[in-house]
Every structure is written in structure tokens, then in C-alpha cells.
Amino acid sequence: MTPFKVESEDRLDPAEASAWDAVADAARFRSPFLGWTWQHHWAAVFAEGRRLDVRHVRDTDGRLVGLLPLYEAAPGVLELVGGAEVSDYLDLIAVAGHEDDAWAALLADRAGARARWVLHAVPAASPTVRAAPALAATAGLAADATLEERCPVLELPAAWET
């Protein structure tokens, strides 16, 4: 496994917007709620006055391969920017194929931290559901995944005429 570096910022930096969106576009699961513009506007409205903790995961060449945007919902509790009630399909934002590497780096980086991460609205098929609990133990942390709610799906025909 290639070593990855984790950096943390206390804001959503407009200078990172294009790199952020490039990672979101290269992610396994794409969602408008993971793009920089949505995250920026959500944080400005719903996380105003709260501490942001935006984690950037970079490879050895300095390329951004993952993002975990968090905000302090309560003392000692960090949640995904986007909130549990406003946005759907929130998650680690990572280049497809680098999800496990990004989670391993993020969990190792936070092993000594006392804050609790609460990740709402993560899709059931996301690598996060499998990777985060499995990799947390290797960093001396505990993680669990619970079903919050189900999203109905309606399969549509390939053509409207049929």
C-alpha cells in the first residue's frame, strides 16, 4: 500500500474547488451532494459558526485522492458536511479504487483524536460501509454501521415507448 498523507483544513477553500470536483467526478458513486459547490453552500448556511474539519488525503506525488469534509455538530462530535436531513448519499469522496487507502490513512491519522465521527446518509453499496469498520480496528478504533433508512428504487424501462 502506498503511503498517503492526511492534511486538515478548517474551511472549504475556493482554491481547492476544481481539485475537489475532479475527485468527486472520479469517485465510484457520484452525487451532486458531494461536489464542492453544494458542500460550500451547505456549510455556509447550516454549519455557520461551527468548526469545520476538512480532511484531504494525498498520495506521495501530492495528488488529491480523497476528501472527508466534517463539521462539529456538537462538542466532540464531527459529522459529514451535508447533514443527515438535507443531503442524500454523503460519503468519503475518493477516487475510485482508493477508498480503502484513503480510509486507512484517515483512520491512522485520527487514532489519537478524541472526537467521534458520525457518518450519516452513506449509501449501502459504498466501500465505506465495509472498509471503515474493518480498517478502524487496525488503527485501534471502533466503528459500526447501522441502517438508518431505505431509499425506494423504481426500475425504469430502457425506452419510454415500452
PDB file of C-alpha atoms in Angstrom:
ATOM      1  CA  MET A   1       0.000   0.000   0.000  1.00  0.00           C
ATOM      2  CA  THR A   2       1.319   3.418  -0.960  1.00  0.00           C
ATOM      3  CA  PRO A   3       1.689   5.787   1.993  1.00  0.00           C
ATOM      4  CA  PHE A   4      -0.813   8.617   1.913  1.00  0.00           C
ATOM      5  CA  LYS A   5      -0.664  11.953   3.702  1.00  0.00           C
ATOM      6  CA  VAL A   6      -3.647  13.490   5.506  1.00  0.00           C
ATOM      7  CA  GLU A   7      -3.993  17.258   5.808  1.00  0.00           C
ATOM      8  CA  SER A   8      -6.738  19.050   7.682  1.00  0.00           C
ATOM      9  CA  GLU A   9      -8.220  22.467   6.978  1.00  0.00           C
ATOM     10  CA  ASP A  10     -10.766  24.458   8.933  1.00  0.00           C
ATOM     11  CA  ARG A  11     -12.558  25.782   5.840  1.00  0.00           C
ATOM     12  CA  LEU A  12     -13.733  24.894   2.366  1.00  0.00           C
ATOM     13  CA  ASP A  13     -11.050  26.632   0.334  1.00  0.00           C
ATOM     14  CA  PRO A  14     -12.275  28.003  -3.039  1.00  0.00           C
ATOM     15  CA  ALA A  15      -8.770  27.383  -4.402  1.00  0.00           C
ATOM     16  CA  GLU A  16      -9.417  23.638  -3.925  1.00  0.00           C
ATOM     17  CA  ALA A  17     -12.797  23.660  -5.720  1.00  0.00           C
ATOM     18  CA  SER A  18     -11.600  22.287  -9.068  1.00  0.00           C
ATOM     19  CA  ALA A  19      -9.422  19.599  -7.434  1.00  0.00           C
ATOM     20  CA  TRP A  20     -12.345  18.689  -5.129  1.00  0.00           C
ATOM     21  CA  ASP A  21     -14.732  18.333  -8.073  1.00  0.00           C
ATOM     22  CA  ALA A  22     -12.172  16.278 -10.005  1.00  0.00           C
ATOM     23  CA  VAL A  23     -12.065  13.783  -7.125  1.00  0.00           C
ATOM     24  CA  ALA A  24     -15.878  13.778  -6.872  1.00  0.00           C
ATOM     25  CA  ASP A  25     -16.116  13.135 -10.628  1.00  0.00           C
ATOM     26  CA  ALA A  26     -13.647  10.234 -10.345  1.00  0.00           C
ATOM     27  CA  ALA A  27     -15.472   8.656  -7.383  1.00  0.00           C
ATOM     28  CA  ARG A  28     -17.188   5.281  -7.606  1.00  0.00           C
ATOM     29  CA  PHE A  29     -20.528   6.798  -6.546  1.00  0.00           C
ATOM     30  CA  ARG A  30     -21.315  10.239  -7.860  1.00  0.00           C
ATOM     31  CA  SER A  31     -23.738  12.582  -6.176  1.00  0.00           C
ATOM     32  CA  PRO A  32     -24.437  16.295  -6.559  1.00  0.00           C
ATOM     33  CA  PHE A  33     -24.253  16.496  -2.762  1.00  0.00           C
ATOM     34  CA  LEU A  34     -20.530  15.632  -2.818  1.00  0.00           C
ATOM     35  CA  GLY A  35     -19.457  18.455  -5.145  1.00  0.00           C
ATOM     36  CA  TRP A  36     -17.598  21.470  -3.798  1.00  0.00           C
ATOM     37  CA  THR A  37     -20.382  23.942  -4.620  1.00  0.00           C
ATOM     38  CA  TRP A  38     -23.060  22.039  -2.660  1.00  0.00           C
ATOM     39  CA  GLN A  39     -20.718  21.359   0.247  1.00  0.00           C
ATOM     40  CA  HIS A  40     -19.621  25.009   0.353  1.00  0.00           C
ATOM     41  CA  HIS A  41     -23.171  26.402   0.331  1.00  0.00           C
ATOM     42  CA  TRP A  42     -24.448  23.817   2.825  1.00  0.00           C
ATOM     43  CA  ALA A  43     -21.626  24.676   5.233  1.00  0.00           C
ATOM     44  CA  ALA A  44     -22.227  28.415   4.831  1.00  0.00           C
ATOM     45  CA  VAL A  45     -25.903  28.020   5.764  1.00  0.00           C
ATOM     46  CA  PHE A  46     -26.146  25.039   8.124  1.00  0.00           C
ATOM     47  CA  ALA A  47     -22.692  24.965   9.720  1.00  0.00           C
ATOM     48  CA  GLU A  48     -22.244  28.702  10.161  1.00  0.00           C
ATOM     49  CA  GLY A  49     -20.307  29.354  13.350  1.00  0.00           C
ATOM     50  CA  ARG A  50     -19.315  25.702  13.722  1.00  0.00           C
ATOM     51  CA  ARG A  51     -15.821  24.309  13.344  1.00  0.00           C
ATOM     52  CA  LEU A  52     -15.054  22.662  10.013  1.00  0.00           C
ATOM     53  CA  ASP A  53     -12.535  19.832   9.756  1.00  0.00           C
ATOM     54  CA  VAL A  54     -11.958  19.073   6.082  1.00  0.00           C
ATOM     55  CA  ARG A  55      -9.569  16.145   5.664  1.00  0.00           C
ATOM     56  CA  HIS A  56      -7.550  15.937   2.423  1.00  0.00           C
ATOM     57  CA  VAL A  57      -5.830  12.665   1.525  1.00  0.00           C
ATOM     58  CA  ARG A  58      -2.902  12.995  -0.883  1.00  0.00           C
ATOM     59  CA  ASP A  59      -0.700  10.374  -2.486  1.00  0.00           C
ATOM     60  CA  THR A  60       3.104  10.527  -2.422  1.00  0.00           C
ATOM     61  CA  ASP A  61       3.070  12.788  -5.501  1.00  0.00           C
ATOM     62  CA  GLY A  62       0.779  15.264  -3.734  1.00  0.00           C
ATOM     63  CA  ARG A  63      -2.283  14.401  -5.817  1.00  0.00           C
ATOM     64  CA  LEU A  64      -5.600  14.714  -4.029  1.00  0.00           C
ATOM     65  CA  VAL A  65      -7.196  11.243  -3.912  1.00  0.00           C
ATOM     66  CA  GLY A  66      -9.715  11.649  -1.106  1.00  0.00           C
ATOM     67  CA  LEU A  67     -11.690  14.126   0.972  1.00  0.00           C
ATOM     68  CA  LEU A  68     -13.633  13.781   4.182  1.00  0.00           C
ATOM     69  CA  PRO A  69     -15.481  17.035   4.907  1.00  0.00           C
ATOM     70  CA  LEU A  70     -16.630  17.175   8.533  1.00  0.00           C
ATOM     71  CA  TYR A  71     -18.145  19.792  10.819  1.00  0.00           C
ATOM     72  CA  GLU A  72     -18.543  19.875  14.584  1.00  0.00           C
ATOM     73  CA  ALA A  73     -22.229  19.106  15.181  1.00  0.00           C
ATOM     74  CA  ALA A  74     -21.755  19.022  18.972  1.00  0.00           C
ATOM     75  CA  PRO A  75     -18.705  19.172  21.243  1.00  0.00           C
ATOM     76  CA  GLY A  76     -16.536  16.183  20.353  1.00  0.00           C
ATOM     77  CA  VAL A  77     -18.846  15.005  17.536  1.00  0.00           C
ATOM     78  CA  LEU A  78     -17.909  15.523  13.887  1.00  0.00           C
ATOM     79  CA  GLU A  79     -20.437  14.774  11.135  1.00  0.00           C
ATOM     80  CA  LEU A  80     -20.271  14.818   7.363  1.00  0.00           C
ATOM     81  CA  VAL A  81     -20.833  18.211   5.781  1.00  0.00           C
ATOM     82  CA  GLY A  82     -24.214  17.953   4.116  1.00  0.00           C
ATOM     83  CA  GLY A  83     -26.077  16.933   7.240  1.00  0.00           C
ATOM     84  CA  ALA A  84     -28.301  13.986   7.996  1.00  0.00           C
ATOM     85  CA  GLU A  85     -31.583  15.604   6.999  1.00  0.00           C
ATOM     86  CA  VAL A  86     -30.698  17.759   3.978  1.00  0.00           C
ATOM     87  CA  SER A  87     -28.424  15.789   1.660  1.00  0.00           C
ATOM     88  CA  ASP A  88     -28.542  12.207   0.425  1.00  0.00           C
ATOM     89  CA  TYR A  89     -25.680   9.892  -0.455  1.00  0.00           C
ATOM     90  CA  LEU A  90     -22.951  11.512   1.600  1.00  0.00           C
ATOM     91  CA  ASP A  91     -19.664   9.687   1.900  1.00  0.00           C
ATOM     92  CA  LEU A  92     -15.921   9.816   1.804  1.00  0.00           C
ATOM     93  CA  ILE A  93     -15.119  11.477  -1.521  1.00  0.00           C
ATOM     94  CA  ALA A  94     -12.355   9.374  -3.066  1.00  0.00           C
ATOM     95  CA  VAL A  95     -11.032   8.428  -6.465  1.00  0.00           C
ATOM     96  CA  ALA A  96     -12.457   5.011  -7.361  1.00  0.00           C
ATOM     97  CA  GLY A  97     -10.070   2.294  -6.211  1.00  0.00           C
ATOM     98  CA  HIS A  98      -8.501   4.469  -3.493  1.00  0.00           C
ATOM     99  CA  GLU A  99     -11.300   4.254  -0.937  1.00  0.00           C
ATOM    100  CA  ASP A 100      -9.551   1.703   1.301  1.00  0.00           C
ATOM    101  CA  ASP A 101      -6.241   3.599   1.078  1.00  0.00           C
ATOM    102  CA  ALA A 102      -7.969   6.860   1.964  1.00  0.00           C
ATOM    103  CA  TRP A 103      -9.829   5.294   4.906  1.00  0.00           C
ATOM    104  CA  ALA A 104      -6.661   3.629   6.197  1.00  0.00           C
ATOM    105  CA  ALA A 105      -4.816   6.975   6.108  1.00  0.00           C
ATOM    106  CA  LEU A 106      -7.719   8.885   7.682  1.00  0.00           C
ATOM    107  CA  LEU A 107      -8.211   6.380  10.487  1.00  0.00           C
ATOM    108  CA  ALA A 108      -4.495   6.133  11.252  1.00  0.00           C
ATOM    109  CA  ASP A 109      -4.307   9.935  11.319  1.00  0.00           C
ATOM    110  CA  ARG A 110      -7.156  10.254  13.818  1.00  0.00           C
ATOM    111  CA  ALA A 111      -6.201   7.316  16.045  1.00  0.00           C
ATOM    112  CA  GLY A 112      -5.225   9.610  18.926  1.00  0.00           C
ATOM    113  CA  ALA A 113      -8.091  12.066  18.496  1.00  0.00           C
ATOM    114  CA  ARG A 114     -10.940  12.105  20.982  1.00  0.00           C
ATOM    115  CA  ALA A 115     -13.650  13.278  18.572  1.00  0.00           C
ATOM    116  CA  ARG A 116     -16.334  10.879  17.402  1.00  0.00           C
ATOM    117  CA  TRP A 117     -17.115  10.767  13.680  1.00  0.00           C
ATOM    118  CA  VAL A 118     -20.773  10.214  12.752  1.00  0.00           C
ATOM    119  CA  LEU A 119     -21.324   9.483   9.078  1.00  0.00           C
ATOM    120  CA  HIS A 120     -24.996   9.749   8.102  1.00  0.00           C
ATOM    121  CA  ALA A 121     -26.580   9.049   4.711  1.00  0.00           C
ATOM    122  CA  VAL A 122     -23.816   6.783   3.384  1.00  0.00           C
ATOM    123  CA  PRO A 123     -25.164   4.533   0.583  1.00  0.00           C
ATOM    124  CA  ALA A 124     -25.332   0.838   1.495  1.00  0.00           C
ATOM    125  CA  ALA A 125     -23.238  -0.090  -1.552  1.00  0.00           C
ATOM    126  CA  SER A 126     -20.443   2.339  -0.630  1.00  0.00           C
ATOM    127  CA  PRO A 127     -16.996   0.902   0.124  1.00  0.00           C
ATOM    128  CA  THR A 128     -17.169   2.946   3.350  1.00  0.00           C
ATOM    129  CA  VAL A 129     -19.754   0.579   4.838  1.00  0.00           C
ATOM    130  CA  ARG A 130     -17.295  -2.304   4.535  1.00  0.00           C
ATOM    131  CA  ALA A 131     -13.935  -0.547   4.802  1.00  0.00           C
ATOM    132  CA  ALA A 132     -14.360   1.854   7.719  1.00  0.00           C
ATOM    133  CA  PRO A 133     -15.333  -0.745  10.362  1.00  0.00           C
ATOM    134  CA  ALA A 134     -12.710  -3.233   9.147  1.00  0.00           C
ATOM    135  CA  LEU A 135      -9.892  -0.685   8.967  1.00  0.00           C
ATOM    136  CA  ALA A 136     -10.824   1.074  12.215  1.00  0.00           C
ATOM    137  CA  ALA A 137      -9.712  -1.930  14.246  1.00  0.00           C
ATOM    138  CA  THR A 138      -6.233  -1.779  12.682  1.00  0.00           C
ATOM    139  CA  ALA A 139      -5.954   1.818  13.952  1.00  0.00           C
ATOM    140  CA  GLY A 140      -7.172   0.854  17.424  1.00  0.00           C
ATOM    141  CA  LEU A 141     -10.582   2.429  16.865  1.00  0.00           C
ATOM    142  CA  ALA A 142     -14.128   1.106  16.936  1.00  0.00           C
ATOM    143  CA  ALA A 143     -16.633   1.635  14.126  1.00  0.00           C
ATOM    144  CA  ASP A 144     -20.051   0.295  13.360  1.00  0.00           C
ATOM    145  CA  ALA A 145     -22.531   0.636  10.522  1.00  0.00           C
ATOM    146  CA  THR A 146     -26.267   0.762  11.109  1.00  0.00           C
ATOM    147  CA  LEU A 147     -29.166   1.074   8.722  1.00  0.00           C
ATOM    148  CA  GLU A 148     -30.839   4.480   9.075  1.00  0.00           C
ATOM    149  CA  GLU A 149     -33.423   4.301   6.330  1.00  0.00           C
ATOM    150  CA  ARG A 150     -34.025   2.786   2.934  1.00  0.00           C
ATOM    151  CA  CYS A 151     -34.356   4.652  -0.324  1.00  0.00           C
ATOM    152  CA  PRO A 152     -37.055   3.343  -2.678  1.00  0.00           C
ATOM    153  CA  VAL A 153     -35.950   2.448  -6.185  1.00  0.00           C
ATOM    154  CA  LEU A 154     -38.100   2.277  -9.282  1.00  0.00           C
ATOM    155  CA  GLU A 155     -36.603   0.472 -12.259  1.00  0.00           C
ATOM    156  CA  LEU A 156     -37.496   2.321 -15.459  1.00  0.00           C
ATOM    157  CA  PRO A 157     -37.729   0.745 -18.923  1.00  0.00           C
ATOM    158  CA  ALA A 158     -34.910   1.359 -21.375  1.00  0.00           C
ATOM    159  CA  ALA A 159     -37.272   3.325 -23.634  1.00  0.00           C
ATOM    160  CA  TRP A 160     -40.415   5.307 -22.846  1.00  0.00           C
ATOM    161  CA  GLU A 161     -42.343   3.632 -25.656  1.00  0.00           C
ATOM    162  CA  THR A 162     -42.261   0.202 -23.982  1.00  0.00           C
TER     163      THR A 162
END
